[in-house]
Amino acid sequence: MSFINQKLKIYAVAVLGSGMFLACAQTKTAAAAKATTQTSKSGKVVPTNLKWSERMMLSEMQRFPEAWMLDFSKSPKWTYPSAIVLDGAEQLYIKTGKKEYYDYISGFGEKLIKEDGTILTYDLDKYNIDMLNSGNVLLYLYEKEKKEKYLKALQTLRLQIDGQPRTNEGSFWHKKIYPYQVWLDGLYMGMPFYTHYTKDFIKGADATKAYDDIVMQFDSVQKNLLDKKTGLLYHAWDESKKEAWANKETGLSPNFWGRAMGWYGMAMVDVLDYLPKDIKNPVFGIRFWISHWQTVITKKQLHLQCSSIQ
């Protein structure tokens, strides 16, 4: 599973990062090709004899010289797109040992986390599950650097899980401002962080309770968002059935969002890296392949996107 995880995380730079790159439509450079460079509009160059994973990463690093700029941010902001690209940068650093990738990740932590552990622009009281995703960057940096400010920030993010509003069944609301709503992408935004943090910091009965909660989140989504006819999962479910988009009988959203299916697959891959091996659950018995899907899977007139993973 770790092999699959590394491969998919490299792809994540291309297909889940800001702008949703079109890397999957590109071909390999011949192994014996002469080293050349390609000039971008900015005048910067990226070696064309590198693998596409590195070329995509270096392109982003040139487009956004500091990681907080990813997704076209005008000022430092705590949000998930940076974390997705930096997850890919981490895998590239592991594969290549090139310090420029690590420095790019480290710069994000230095900029976004104050010395007292305060996270710039983060508001715990909003209980937005998207905000947990960048915690994965801090887990990595704390493992490497052991800076106290990262530990304090991680503890703050973990407090969000304790207070995150839930459905009656126990599934996390996506945001406090979206009462009773469960979004498929919320599993990716929150569960890898929740699992990784538990593995690193929680022991004994408390860890067992946390792992059971994590598995239950997937079980609940599978139970409440699955369309049995297609095997696809709807993008969202409103337990209260009050939202304008919600089916008044089921509470389900009208469409299957390709990217949300991608988030769902990536969530399982990432969680399995930290979930104890003795936990058995049929939701995690799944095969993955990369393919083009419609943005709204059942509507062929819409554009293709590579960020769907089935």
Short mmCIF file of C-alpha atoms in Angstrom, two decimals, residues 30 56 64 70 90 112 122 137 141 155 178 183 218 241 275 282:
data_model
loop_
_atom_site.label_atom_id
_atom_site.label_comp_id
_atom_site.label_asym_id
_atom_site.label_seq_id
_atom_site.Cartn_x
_atom_site.Cartn_y
_atom_site.Cartn_z
CA ALA A 30 12.84 9.35 -24.05
CA MET A 56 5.38 19.99 -12.73
CA PHE A 64 4.74 30.57 -6.87
CA LEU A 70 0.03 28.42 -4.27
CA GLU A 90 7.43 15.70 0.14
CA LEU A 112 2.22 30.35 8.40
CA TYR A 122 -6.98 30.05 10.93
CA VAL A 137 2.44 19.57 6.34
CA LEU A 141 7.79 19.26 9.54
CA GLN A 155 -2.57 20.49 19.05
CA TYR A 178 -23.21 24.06 6.65
CA TRP A 183 -19.38 16.25 1.79
CA PHE A 218 -15.87 6.16 6.01
CA LYS A 241 -32.94 17.49 3.99
CA LEU A 275 -4.26 2.91 10.31
CA PRO A 282 -14.60 -3.72 3.83
#
